[in-house]
Amino acid sequence: MNADGKSDEFVVPSTQANNAGTEPAAEPVEERNSAKRNVDTSDPDRTPKRTKRGSLGLAGVRETARAQPELKFTSLLHHVNVDLLRKAFFDLKRTAAVGIDEVTWHDYEQGLEDRLADLHGRVHRGAYRAKPSKRIYLTKPDGRQRPIGIASLEDKIVQKAVTWVLECIYEPDFLGFSYGFRPGKSQHQALDALSVALTSRKVSWVLDADVAGFFDAIDHEWLVKFLEHRIGDKRILRLIGKWLRAGVSEDGEWSETTVGTPQGAVISPLLGNVFLHYVLDLWIQWWRKHECRGDVVVIRYADDCAPGNVHLR
C-alpha cells in the first residue's frame, strides 16, 4: 500500500464519508491518486496565473513538487505576498481566542491594508519577530489537561500563509494513509477506511498506536533536518525556527521551548505531519514491502495510527 506514494487500490469503499459526489473517500480503499486530489484543494490560488517574476505562483510550486519529488525548493518566501497574507487573514476564525498580543480579528481588520503591508515588509526584511504562545489548558474526557498554545494574530496570519506554500510541496509527498489535518481529508474518511478494511478483508489483528505527548515532544533539530530534504529557502526555515523557539507565556511568565511545537498553532499540524512522514510513514512503507509476511492496511490520523495485518501469505 502506497509504495509509490499513491492510495491503495485493492479495496473499494462502501461509503463516501464527508465527501460529496461519487468519488471514493477512504485511502486504503480508494482508487484515485489522493495526493494529487488533495494538493489541488490546498492551494488558495488554484488557477495557474503568472506573476511578475514569470512563475506560475503556488500552482507552479505544486506541479513542480509533484513532477520532481527529489527537488529542494530554494526560493519560496516571495510567494508569501500581501495577497496571500490577506487571504490568510480572512481565513482565520473571527472569534478565535487571542494570544499575548490581545489583538482580536476585528481589531486587526481596522486599517488592514496598512497592517498587511507593514507585516509583509517585516517578514521579507527579516524584521518579523514571533511572539510567545499563550498557554492555556483544555480538559480531556479522561480528566487530564491538554496544553494548548494560542499564537498572536500576526503569527497566525504568517503561519497560515507559509502553511499554504508548504502544503503545495508536501501534499504530493505525503502517503495516502495519512488523514490528519490535510486538505480534502478528514477523520470521517479515516474511520471509513478502517471500517471497509475490517468488513471486506480477513483481518488477523489490529494495532492501535498513539504517540504520547507528540506535539510537545517533537525534536527541533530532527524536524529541521527533515524539512531541509525539500526546503532549501533559508528564510522559510528561519521563520519556522522563530516559531519553534518563541517560547510560551503562562500566567505572564515566559518559558523557553527547546522541543515541541504548540498544539493550537496554525502551522503545527503540518510540521507534525512532516515529522511523522519521515519517522513513521516511510518506515512503514518500507517495512511492509520488505519485512512483513502479509498485507498490511495502515491508517494514520495525526499521531494516532492503526495498522492491521490483513492476511498471511
Short mmCIF file of C-alpha atoms in Angstrom, two decimals, residues 37-48 56-63 84 87 164-165 167-168 171 183:
data_model
loop_
_atom_site.label_atom_id
_atom_site.label_comp_id
_atom_site.label_asym_id
_atom_site.label_seq_id
_atom_site.Cartn_x
_atom_site.Cartn_y
_atom_site.Cartn_z
CA ARG A 37 -6.52 15.35 -5.45
CA ASN A 38 -5.69 16.74 -2.02
CA VAL A 39 -2.99 19.14 -3.10
CA ASP A 40 -5.40 20.62 -5.61
CA THR A 41 -7.71 21.62 -2.77
CA SER A 42 -4.98 23.08 -0.60
CA ASP A 43 -3.81 25.81 -2.93
CA PRO A 44 -5.60 29.11 -2.28
CA ASP A 45 -4.53 30.22 -5.74
CA ARG A 46 -5.97 27.28 -7.68
CA THR A 47 -5.88 28.85 -11.12
CA PRO A 48 -2.35 28.95 -12.52
CA LEU A 56 3.06 30.13 -12.02
CA GLY A 57 2.68 31.04 -8.36
CA LEU A 58 1.63 28.35 -5.91
CA ALA A 59 0.17 26.28 -8.72
CA GLY A 60 3.67 26.15 -10.20
CA VAL A 61 5.14 25.08 -6.86
CA ARG A 62 2.56 22.32 -6.62
CA GLU A 63 3.16 21.00 -10.12
CA LEU A 84 -1.62 35.62 0.37
CA LYS A 87 -6.30 35.51 2.21
CA TRP A 164 -0.32 27.03 2.26
CA VAL A 165 3.01 27.35 0.49
CA GLU A 167 1.31 22.20 1.53
CA CYS A 168 1.91 22.61 -2.20
CA GLU A 171 0.84 17.10 -0.24
CA PRO A 183 -6.75 19.35 2.79
#
